[in-house]
């Protein structure tokens, strides 16, 4: 199953609900576009689960960053590109190396996807 609207319910922080809601929907749109363009649905069930978990975590992180001082005024694409690079993603699972490795793998793929799109 591709990224769904229900994910956005878990991403809210509760500090600036209108902004968080707007950012959440835009993040979801980017994730759905990536999912469809890269044909993630054709991957194995375990790989699908890794992508889902990583994108869920990254989405929450991006929404959180959008309400921080350095994230204010930035577009979703800017926040997304600030969060990923060719090395991986943000350090979200310091004590769970396997989870962090999966997040980094998906973030690398996402970075590569946006590099091809010349964003």
Short mmCIF file of C-alpha atoms in Angstrom, two decimals:
data_model
loop_
_atom_site.label_atom_id
_atom_site.label_comp_id
_atom_site.label_asym_id
_atom_site.label_seq_id
_atom_site.Cartn_x
_atom_site.Cartn_y
_atom_site.Cartn_z
CA UNK A 1 0.00 0.00 0.00
CA UNK A 2 1.36 3.40 -0.99
CA UNK A 3 1.61 6.35 1.44
CA UNK A 4 -1.87 7.30 2.65
CA UNK A 5 -3.59 10.28 4.24
CA UNK A 6 -3.81 8.52 7.62
CA UNK A 7 -0.04 8.86 7.95
CA UNK A 8 -0.40 12.61 8.32
CA UNK A 9 -2.37 12.14 11.54
CA UNK A 10 0.77 10.75 13.18
CA UNK A 11 3.03 13.53 11.93
CA UNK A 12 1.42 16.41 13.80
CA UNK A 13 3.29 17.96 16.72
CA UNK A 14 0.42 20.15 17.95
CA UNK A 15 2.25 23.47 18.04
CA UNK A 16 1.04 25.06 14.79
CA UNK A 17 -1.75 22.75 13.66
CA UNK A 18 -2.70 24.61 10.44
CA UNK A 19 0.93 24.71 9.22
CA UNK A 20 1.57 21.14 10.32
CA UNK A 21 -1.53 19.96 8.47
CA UNK A 22 -0.57 21.82 5.30
CA UNK A 23 3.03 20.56 5.41
CA UNK A 24 1.87 17.00 6.14
CA UNK A 25 -0.35 16.90 3.07
CA UNK A 26 2.40 18.31 0.87
CA UNK A 27 4.95 15.82 2.23
CA UNK A 28 2.49 13.04 1.53
CA UNK A 29 2.08 14.28 -2.05
CA UNK A 30 5.86 14.14 -2.56
CA UNK A 31 6.03 10.64 -1.09
CA UNK A 32 3.17 9.39 -3.29
CA UNK A 33 4.84 10.84 -6.38
CA UNK A 34 8.12 9.13 -5.46
CA UNK A 35 6.29 5.86 -4.71
CA UNK A 36 4.50 5.88 -8.04
CA UNK A 37 7.40 7.08 -10.20
CA UNK A 38 9.79 4.55 -8.71
CA UNK A 39 7.18 1.77 -8.86
CA UNK A 40 7.75 0.83 -5.23
CA UNK A 41 4.54 -1.25 -5.24
CA UNK A 42 6.32 -3.83 -7.40
CA UNK A 43 8.91 -4.57 -4.71
CA UNK A 44 8.75 -7.45 -2.25
CA UNK A 45 6.52 -7.26 0.81
CA UNK A 46 9.49 -6.82 3.18
CA UNK A 47 10.91 -4.02 1.02
CA UNK A 48 7.49 -2.34 0.91
CA UNK A 49 7.40 -2.44 4.70
CA UNK A 50 10.86 -0.88 4.93
CA UNK A 51 9.85 1.93 2.57
CA UNK A 52 6.63 2.55 4.51
CA UNK A 53 8.37 2.69 7.88
CA UNK A 54 11.14 4.95 6.60
CA UNK A 55 8.79 7.37 4.84
CA UNK A 56 6.52 7.49 7.90
CA UNK A 57 9.49 8.42 10.08
CA UNK A 58 10.89 10.93 7.60
CA UNK A 59 7.49 12.59 7.19
CA UNK A 60 7.19 13.15 10.92
CA UNK A 61 10.70 14.58 11.02
CA UNK A 62 9.98 16.99 8.16
CA UNK A 63 6.79 18.24 9.81
CA UNK A 64 8.71 18.77 13.05
CA UNK A 65 11.41 20.69 11.19
CA UNK A 66 8.79 22.87 9.49
CA UNK A 67 7.84 24.45 12.81
CA UNK A 68 11.40 24.90 14.07
CA UNK A 69 13.09 28.26 13.66
CA UNK A 70 15.36 27.16 10.81
CA UNK A 71 12.48 25.48 8.97
CA UNK A 72 10.03 28.35 9.09
CA UNK A 73 9.36 29.86 5.70
CA UNK A 74 10.86 26.92 3.81
CA UNK A 75 8.89 24.95 1.25
CA UNK A 76 8.25 21.25 1.70
CA UNK A 77 10.71 20.44 -1.06
CA UNK A 78 13.39 22.56 0.67
CA UNK A 79 12.69 20.82 3.99
CA UNK A 80 12.79 17.43 2.31
CA UNK A 81 16.04 18.12 0.49
CA UNK A 82 17.59 19.52 3.69
CA UNK A 83 16.76 16.23 5.42
CA UNK A 84 18.26 13.78 2.93
CA UNK A 85 21.47 13.41 0.98
CA UNK A 86 23.57 10.79 -0.80
CA UNK A 87 24.65 9.42 2.60
CA UNK A 88 21.14 8.91 3.98
CA UNK A 89 18.73 10.75 6.20
CA UNK A 90 18.45 12.36 9.60
CA UNK A 91 19.61 10.47 12.68
CA UNK A 92 16.27 9.35 14.07
CA UNK A 93 17.12 5.94 15.47
CA UNK A 94 20.36 6.39 17.37
CA UNK A 95 19.82 3.22 19.44
CA UNK A 96 18.32 1.12 16.63
CA UNK A 97 20.99 0.63 13.98
CA UNK A 98 18.82 -1.61 11.78
CA UNK A 99 16.02 0.96 11.68
CA UNK A 100 18.47 3.77 10.98
CA UNK A 101 20.06 1.77 8.16
CA UNK A 102 16.65 1.24 6.58
CA UNK A 103 15.82 4.94 6.89
CA UNK A 104 19.18 5.84 5.35
CA UNK A 105 18.61 3.42 2.46
CA UNK A 106 15.24 4.95 1.60
CA UNK A 107 16.58 8.49 2.01
CA UNK A 108 19.44 7.70 -0.38
CA UNK A 109 16.91 6.43 -2.94
CA UNK A 110 14.79 9.54 -2.42
CA UNK A 111 17.84 11.76 -2.83
CA UNK A 112 18.81 9.96 -6.02
CA UNK A 113 15.23 10.33 -7.29
CA UNK A 114 15.26 14.10 -6.74
CA UNK A 115 18.76 14.42 -8.21
CA UNK A 116 17.48 12.80 -11.42
CA UNK A 117 14.54 15.21 -11.44
CA UNK A 118 17.01 18.12 -11.10
CA UNK A 119 15.21 19.65 -8.13
#
